Short mmCIF file of C-alpha atoms and ligand atoms in Angstrom, two decimals:
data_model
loop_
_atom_site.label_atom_id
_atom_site.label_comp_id
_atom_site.label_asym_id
_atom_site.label_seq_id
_atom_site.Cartn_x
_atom_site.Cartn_y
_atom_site.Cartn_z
CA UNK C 1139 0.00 0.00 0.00
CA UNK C 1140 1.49 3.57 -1.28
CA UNK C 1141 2.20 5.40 2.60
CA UNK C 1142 2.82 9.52 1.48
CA UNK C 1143 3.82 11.96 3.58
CA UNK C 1144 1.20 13.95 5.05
CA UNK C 1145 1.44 17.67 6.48
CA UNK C 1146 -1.22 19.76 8.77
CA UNK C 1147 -1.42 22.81 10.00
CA UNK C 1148 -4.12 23.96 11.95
CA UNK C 1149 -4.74 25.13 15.71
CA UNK C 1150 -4.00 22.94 19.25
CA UNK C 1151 -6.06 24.46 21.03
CA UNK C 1152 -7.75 24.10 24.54
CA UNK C 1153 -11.77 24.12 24.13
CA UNK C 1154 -14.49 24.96 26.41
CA UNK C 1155 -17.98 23.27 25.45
CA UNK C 1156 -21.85 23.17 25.77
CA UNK C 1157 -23.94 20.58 24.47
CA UNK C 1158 -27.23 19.44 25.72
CA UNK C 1159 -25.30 16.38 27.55
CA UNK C 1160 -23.34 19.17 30.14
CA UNK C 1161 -20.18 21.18 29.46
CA UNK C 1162 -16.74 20.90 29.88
CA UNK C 1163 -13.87 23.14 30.44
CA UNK C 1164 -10.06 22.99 28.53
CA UNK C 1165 -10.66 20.33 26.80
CA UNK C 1166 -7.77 19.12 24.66
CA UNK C 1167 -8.73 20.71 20.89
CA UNK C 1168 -8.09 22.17 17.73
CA UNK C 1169 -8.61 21.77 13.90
CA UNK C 1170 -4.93 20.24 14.04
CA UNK C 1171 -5.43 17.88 17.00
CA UNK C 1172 -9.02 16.32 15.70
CA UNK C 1173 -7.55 15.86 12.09
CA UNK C 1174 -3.73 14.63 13.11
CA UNK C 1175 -6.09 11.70 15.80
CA UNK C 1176 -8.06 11.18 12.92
CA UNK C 1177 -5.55 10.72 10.17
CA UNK C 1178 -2.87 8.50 12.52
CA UNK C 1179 -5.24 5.35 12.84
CA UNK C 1180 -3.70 5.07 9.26
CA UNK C 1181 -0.88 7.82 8.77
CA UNK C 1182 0.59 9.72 11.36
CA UNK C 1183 0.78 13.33 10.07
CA UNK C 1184 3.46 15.78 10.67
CA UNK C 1185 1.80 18.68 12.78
CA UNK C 1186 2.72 22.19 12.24
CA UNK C 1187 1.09 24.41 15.79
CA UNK C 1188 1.43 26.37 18.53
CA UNK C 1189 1.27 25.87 22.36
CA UNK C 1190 1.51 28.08 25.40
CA UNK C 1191 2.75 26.89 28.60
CA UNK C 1192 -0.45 26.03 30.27
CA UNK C 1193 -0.42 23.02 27.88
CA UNK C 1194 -0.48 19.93 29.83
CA UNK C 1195 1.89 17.32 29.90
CA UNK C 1196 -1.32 14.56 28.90
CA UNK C 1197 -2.45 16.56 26.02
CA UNK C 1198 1.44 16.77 24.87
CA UNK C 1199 1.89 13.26 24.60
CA UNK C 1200 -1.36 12.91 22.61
CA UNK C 1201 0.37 14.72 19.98
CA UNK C 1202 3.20 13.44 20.35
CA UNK C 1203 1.40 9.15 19.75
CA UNK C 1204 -0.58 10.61 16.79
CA UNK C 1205 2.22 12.43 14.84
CA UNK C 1206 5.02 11.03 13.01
CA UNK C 1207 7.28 14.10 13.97
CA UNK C 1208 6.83 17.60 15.81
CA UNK C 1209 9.56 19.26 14.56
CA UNK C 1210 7.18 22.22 13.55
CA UNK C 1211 5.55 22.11 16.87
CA UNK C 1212 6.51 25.69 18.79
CA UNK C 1213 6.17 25.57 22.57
CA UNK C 1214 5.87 29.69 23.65
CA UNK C 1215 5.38 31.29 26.40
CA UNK C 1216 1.83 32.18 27.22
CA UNK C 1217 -1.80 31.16 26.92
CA UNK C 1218 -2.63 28.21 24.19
CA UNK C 1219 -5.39 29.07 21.62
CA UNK C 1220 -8.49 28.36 23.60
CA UNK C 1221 -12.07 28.45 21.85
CA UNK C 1222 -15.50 27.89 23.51
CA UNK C 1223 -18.71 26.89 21.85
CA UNK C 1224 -22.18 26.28 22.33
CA UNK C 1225 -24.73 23.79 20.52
CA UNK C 1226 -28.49 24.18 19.98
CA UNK C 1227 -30.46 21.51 20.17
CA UNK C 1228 -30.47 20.07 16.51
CA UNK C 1229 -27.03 19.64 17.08
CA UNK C 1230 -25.84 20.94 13.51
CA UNK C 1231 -25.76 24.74 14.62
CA UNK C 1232 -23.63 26.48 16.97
CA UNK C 1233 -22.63 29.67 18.42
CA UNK C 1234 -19.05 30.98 19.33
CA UNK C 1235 -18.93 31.90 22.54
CA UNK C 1236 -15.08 33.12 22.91
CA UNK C 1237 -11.97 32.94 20.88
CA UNK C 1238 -8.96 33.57 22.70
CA UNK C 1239 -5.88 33.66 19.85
CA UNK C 1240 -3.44 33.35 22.49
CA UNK C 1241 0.31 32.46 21.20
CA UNK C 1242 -1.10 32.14 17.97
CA UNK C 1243 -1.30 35.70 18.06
CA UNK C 1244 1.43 36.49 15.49
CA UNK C 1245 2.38 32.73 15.09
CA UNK C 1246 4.94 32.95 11.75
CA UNK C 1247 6.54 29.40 11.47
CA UNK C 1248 9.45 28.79 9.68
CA UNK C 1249 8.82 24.82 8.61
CA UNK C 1250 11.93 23.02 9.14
CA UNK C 1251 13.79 20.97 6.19
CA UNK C 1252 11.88 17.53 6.80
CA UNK C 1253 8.85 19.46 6.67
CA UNK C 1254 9.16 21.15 3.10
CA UNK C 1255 8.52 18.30 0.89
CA UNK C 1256 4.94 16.60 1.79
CA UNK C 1257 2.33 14.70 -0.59
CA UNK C 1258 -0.58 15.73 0.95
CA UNK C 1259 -1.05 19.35 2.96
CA UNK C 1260 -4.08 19.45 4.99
CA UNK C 1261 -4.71 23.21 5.59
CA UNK C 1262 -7.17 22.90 8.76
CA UNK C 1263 -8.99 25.51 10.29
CA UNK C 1264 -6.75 28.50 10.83
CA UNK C 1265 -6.30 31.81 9.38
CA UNK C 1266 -5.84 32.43 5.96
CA UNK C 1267 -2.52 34.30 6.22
CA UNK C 1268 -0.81 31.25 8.16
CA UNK C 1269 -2.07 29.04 5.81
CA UNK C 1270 -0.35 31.06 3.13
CA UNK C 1271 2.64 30.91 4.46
CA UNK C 1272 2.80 28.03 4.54
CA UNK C 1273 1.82 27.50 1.24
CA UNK C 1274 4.94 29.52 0.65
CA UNK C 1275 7.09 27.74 2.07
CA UNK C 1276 7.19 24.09 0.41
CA UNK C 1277 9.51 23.14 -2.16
CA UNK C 1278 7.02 20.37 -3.22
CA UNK C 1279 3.57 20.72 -5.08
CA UNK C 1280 2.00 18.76 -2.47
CA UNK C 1281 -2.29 17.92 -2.79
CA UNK C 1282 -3.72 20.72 -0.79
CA UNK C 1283 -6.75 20.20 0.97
CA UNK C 1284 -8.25 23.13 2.52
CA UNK C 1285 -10.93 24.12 5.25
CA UNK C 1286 -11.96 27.03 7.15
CA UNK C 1287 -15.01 28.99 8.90
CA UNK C 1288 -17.11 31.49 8.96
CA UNK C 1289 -15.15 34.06 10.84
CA UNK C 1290 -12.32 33.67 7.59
CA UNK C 1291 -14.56 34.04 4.55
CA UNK C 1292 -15.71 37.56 7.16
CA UNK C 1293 -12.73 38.57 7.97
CA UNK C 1294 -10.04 37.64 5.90
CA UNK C 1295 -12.29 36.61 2.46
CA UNK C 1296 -9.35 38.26 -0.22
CA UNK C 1297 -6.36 35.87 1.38
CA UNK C 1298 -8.98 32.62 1.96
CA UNK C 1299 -9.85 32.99 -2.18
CA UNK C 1300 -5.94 33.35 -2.82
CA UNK C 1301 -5.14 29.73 -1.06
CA UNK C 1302 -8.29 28.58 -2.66
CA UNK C 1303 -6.39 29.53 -5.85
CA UNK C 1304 -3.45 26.68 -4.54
CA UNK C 1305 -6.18 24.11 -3.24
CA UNK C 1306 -7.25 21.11 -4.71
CA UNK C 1307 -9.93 19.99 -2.42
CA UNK C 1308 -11.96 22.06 -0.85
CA UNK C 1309 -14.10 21.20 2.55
CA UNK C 1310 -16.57 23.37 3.25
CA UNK C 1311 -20.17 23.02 5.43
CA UNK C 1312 -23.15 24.28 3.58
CA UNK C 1313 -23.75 27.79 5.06
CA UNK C 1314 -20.01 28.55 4.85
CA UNK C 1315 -20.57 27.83 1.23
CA UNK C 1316 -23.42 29.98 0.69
CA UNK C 1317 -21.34 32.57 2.82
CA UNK C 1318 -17.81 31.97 0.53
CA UNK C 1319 -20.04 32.50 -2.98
CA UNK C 1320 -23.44 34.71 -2.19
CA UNK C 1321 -25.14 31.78 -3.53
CA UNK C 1322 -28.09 29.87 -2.22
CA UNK C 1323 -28.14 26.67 -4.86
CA UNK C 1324 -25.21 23.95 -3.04
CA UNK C 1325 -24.94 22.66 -6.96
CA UNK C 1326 -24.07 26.20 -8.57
CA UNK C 1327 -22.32 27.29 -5.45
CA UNK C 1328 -19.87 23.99 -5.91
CA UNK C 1329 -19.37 24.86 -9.47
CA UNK C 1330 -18.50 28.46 -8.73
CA UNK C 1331 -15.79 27.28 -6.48
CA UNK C 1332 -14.65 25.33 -8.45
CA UNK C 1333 -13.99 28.08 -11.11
CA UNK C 1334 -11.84 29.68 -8.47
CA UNK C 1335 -9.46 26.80 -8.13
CA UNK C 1336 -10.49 23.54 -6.19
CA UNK C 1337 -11.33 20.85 -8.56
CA UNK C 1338 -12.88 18.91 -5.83
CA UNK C 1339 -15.64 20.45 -3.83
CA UNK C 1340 -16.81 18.68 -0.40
CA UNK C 1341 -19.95 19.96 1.29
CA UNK C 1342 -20.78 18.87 4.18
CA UNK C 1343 -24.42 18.81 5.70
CA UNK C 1344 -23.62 17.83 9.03
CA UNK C 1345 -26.20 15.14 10.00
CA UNK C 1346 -27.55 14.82 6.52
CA UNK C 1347 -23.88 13.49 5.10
CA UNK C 1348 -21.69 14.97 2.66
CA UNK C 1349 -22.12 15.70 -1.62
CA UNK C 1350 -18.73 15.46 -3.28
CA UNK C 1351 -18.61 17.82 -6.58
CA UNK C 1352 -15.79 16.62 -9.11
CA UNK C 1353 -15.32 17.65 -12.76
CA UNK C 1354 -19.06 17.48 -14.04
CA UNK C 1355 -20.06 14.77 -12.03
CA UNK C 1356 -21.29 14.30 -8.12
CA UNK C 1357 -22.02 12.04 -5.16
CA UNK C 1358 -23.40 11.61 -1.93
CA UNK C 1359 -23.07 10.04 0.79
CA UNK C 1360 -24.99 9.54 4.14
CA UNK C 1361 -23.93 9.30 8.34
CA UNK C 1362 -23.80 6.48 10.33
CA UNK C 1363 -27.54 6.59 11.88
CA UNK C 1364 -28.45 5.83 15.52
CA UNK C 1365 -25.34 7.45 17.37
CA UNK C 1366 -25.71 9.09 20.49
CA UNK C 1367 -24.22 12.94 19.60
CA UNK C 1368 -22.55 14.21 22.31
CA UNK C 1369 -20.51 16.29 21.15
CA UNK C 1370 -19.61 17.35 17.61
CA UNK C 1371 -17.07 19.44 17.70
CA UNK C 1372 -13.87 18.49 15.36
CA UNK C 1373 -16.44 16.53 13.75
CA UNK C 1374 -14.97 18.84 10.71
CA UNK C 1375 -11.40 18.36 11.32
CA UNK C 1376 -11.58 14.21 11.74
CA UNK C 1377 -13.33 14.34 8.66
CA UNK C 1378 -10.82 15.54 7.14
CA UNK C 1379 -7.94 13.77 8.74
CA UNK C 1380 -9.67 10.81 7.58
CA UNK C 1381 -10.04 12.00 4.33
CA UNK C 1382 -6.51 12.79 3.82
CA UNK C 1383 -5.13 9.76 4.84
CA UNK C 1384 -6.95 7.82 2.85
CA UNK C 1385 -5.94 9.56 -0.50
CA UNK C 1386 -2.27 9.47 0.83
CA UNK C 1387 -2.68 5.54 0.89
CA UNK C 1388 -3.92 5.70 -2.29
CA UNK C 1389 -7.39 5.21 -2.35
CA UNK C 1390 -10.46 6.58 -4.06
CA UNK C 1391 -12.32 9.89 -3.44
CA UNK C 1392 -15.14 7.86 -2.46
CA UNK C 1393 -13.24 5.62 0.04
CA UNK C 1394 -11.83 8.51 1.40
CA UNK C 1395 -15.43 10.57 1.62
CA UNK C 1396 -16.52 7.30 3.41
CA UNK C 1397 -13.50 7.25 6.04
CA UNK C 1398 -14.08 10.87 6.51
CA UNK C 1399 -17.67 10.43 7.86
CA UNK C 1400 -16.72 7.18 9.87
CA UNK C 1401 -13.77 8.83 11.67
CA UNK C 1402 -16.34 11.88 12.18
CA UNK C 1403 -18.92 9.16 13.49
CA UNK C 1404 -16.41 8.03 16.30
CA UNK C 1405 -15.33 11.97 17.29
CA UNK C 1406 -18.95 13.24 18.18
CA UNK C 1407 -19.49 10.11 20.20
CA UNK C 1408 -17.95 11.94 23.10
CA UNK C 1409 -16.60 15.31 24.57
CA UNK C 1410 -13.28 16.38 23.36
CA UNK C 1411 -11.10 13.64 21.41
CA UNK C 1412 -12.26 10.92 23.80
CA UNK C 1413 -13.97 8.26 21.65
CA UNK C 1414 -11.04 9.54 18.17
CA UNK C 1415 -8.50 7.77 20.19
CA UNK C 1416 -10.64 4.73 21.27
CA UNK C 1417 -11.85 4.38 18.15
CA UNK C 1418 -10.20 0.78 16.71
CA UNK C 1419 -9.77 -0.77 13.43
CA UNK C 1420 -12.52 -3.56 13.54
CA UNK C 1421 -15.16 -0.84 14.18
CA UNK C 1422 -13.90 1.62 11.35
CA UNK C 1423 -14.29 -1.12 9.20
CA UNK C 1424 -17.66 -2.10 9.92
CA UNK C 1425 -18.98 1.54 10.16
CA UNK C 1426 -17.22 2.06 6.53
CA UNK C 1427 -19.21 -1.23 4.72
CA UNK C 1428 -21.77 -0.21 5.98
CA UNK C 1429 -21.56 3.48 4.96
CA UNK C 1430 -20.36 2.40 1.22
CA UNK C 1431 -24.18 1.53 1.06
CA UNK C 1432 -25.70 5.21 1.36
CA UNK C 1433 -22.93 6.22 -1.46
CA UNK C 1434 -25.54 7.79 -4.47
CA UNK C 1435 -24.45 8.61 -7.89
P1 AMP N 110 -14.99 21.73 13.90
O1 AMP N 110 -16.01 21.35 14.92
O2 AMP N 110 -14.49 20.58 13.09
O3 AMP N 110 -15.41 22.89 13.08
O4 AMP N 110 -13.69 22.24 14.71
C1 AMP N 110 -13.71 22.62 16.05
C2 AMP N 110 -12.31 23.01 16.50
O5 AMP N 110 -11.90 24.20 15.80
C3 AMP N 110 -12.28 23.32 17.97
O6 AMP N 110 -11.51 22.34 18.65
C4 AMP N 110 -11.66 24.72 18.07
O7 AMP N 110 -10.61 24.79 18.99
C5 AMP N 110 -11.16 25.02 16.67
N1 AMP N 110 -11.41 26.42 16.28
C6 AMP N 110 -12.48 27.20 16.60
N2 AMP N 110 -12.34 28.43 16.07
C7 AMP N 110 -11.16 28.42 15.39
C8 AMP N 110 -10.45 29.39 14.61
N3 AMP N 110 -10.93 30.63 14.44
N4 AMP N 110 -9.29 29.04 14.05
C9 AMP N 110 -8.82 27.79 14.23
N5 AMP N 110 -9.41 26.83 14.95
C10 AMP N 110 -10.58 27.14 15.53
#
């Protein structure tokens, strides 16, 4: 089986939660931590992040068991990127309650040699300027997959279309799409994005499954029913740490939209990354068969 090198950047960050099963406080978080979990049941990643000193010594060795190096992992003094949430009932929607940038704040990494050459670079969640540096910086013409939020296509909408430019696959949920292009039709918003670079467009519909937009053709695919949702966030970021390391072992968009949703299955099973890391092979495998049977053409 083809093993490529896989690189991620996104935030570590520590998370603070409501759902309607309780709340929790610092959780262990962040685009990068959900989709580096995610991706090492089959590839461990190479991380590019940020962490203050309040990071604990637990959550450090989680990184350090689900990443193949963390050479590009900075350790600074101060606060780590924390983020706190809130869910509504239907569990798809969800307010912001704080976002504390912390030593991201002016984060500027210079990625070391090992790091300059990946397949695959997974730009998670994280501003568009970071992830244009380090676009910048690779020697390589690695497949970029991208994915972002709300508060980017607001705030920083001129640099998140000029990494769009350098992506291959977009992920995107369905109102940041609407959001990204000003247009209400998921079908002609795909196909404007993909005028603007991506020629892969995944939307994702959060408990209604994904659509996968590619060349003139689509597909669909559903979620594992009858799972007691917890928790969803990273739900985003394990779906695409799944993704990603099933294209870097070769396999098909499909098998890697279907990986995607199982390893996001397993993440909003519990608070924080609790139920990633126990998820285990035999289950991944049964949740993907029996996924590959919602796949529509
Ligand atoms: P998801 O539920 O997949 O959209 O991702 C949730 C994770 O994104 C949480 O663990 C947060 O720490 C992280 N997050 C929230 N806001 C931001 C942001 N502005 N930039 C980067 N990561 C963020």
């Amino acid at each position: 089986m083809i093993k490529s090198k896989i690189l991620l950047l996104g935030s570590i960050a520590l998370d603070t939660i409501q759902t309607s099963h309780g709340s929790r406080k610092n959780l262990l978080g962040g685009s990068a931590t959900y989709a580096a979990i995610s991706s090492s049941k089959f590839i461990k990643p190479n991380i590019i992040g940020i962490i203050g000193t309040d990071f604990s010594g637990p959550h450090k060795k989680i990184l350090v068991d689900s990443c193949d190096s963390l050479e590009d992992l900075t350790s600074k003094e101060g606060p780590t990127f924390r983020w706190g949430g809130k869910y509504f009932d239907n569990g798809d929607e969800r307010e912001t309650l704080f976002t504390e940038l912390g030593v991201f704040d002016k984060f500027n990494p210079s990625i070391s040699e090992v790091n300059k050459e990946p397949d695959y670079l997974f730009l998670a969640n994280i501003s568009p300027d970071l992830q244009l540096s380090v676009l910048n910086q690779l020697n390589g013409k690695p497949v970029v997959i991208l994915d972002t939020m709300n508060l980017w296509i607001d705030i920083a909408k001129d640099k998140l279309l000029q990494v769009l430019r350098k992506t291959e696959i977009l992920l995107i949920n369905e109102t940041e799409l609407v959001e990204l292009t000003e247009i209400n039709d998921f079908h002609k918003a795909s196909k404007k994005i993909q005028s603007l670079g991506p020629k892969v467009v995944v939307v994702k519909h959060g408990s209604k499954g994904s659509v996968c937009y590619t060349g003139s053709t689509s597909f669909s695919l559903g979620v594992v029913p009858n799972l007691i949702v917890k928790d969803p966030t990273g739900a985003g970021d394990s779906f695409g740490g799944g993704l990603v390391s099933a294209l870097a072992e070769g396999h098909s968009l499909k098998e890697a939209l279907i990986r995607g949703t199982v390893m996001a299955s397993f993440c909003i099973e519990d608070f924080g990354v609790n139920s990633l890391l126990d998820s285990k092979k035999e289950e991944i495998i049964s949740r993907s068969l029996f996924l590959s049977k919602s796949l529509k053409f």
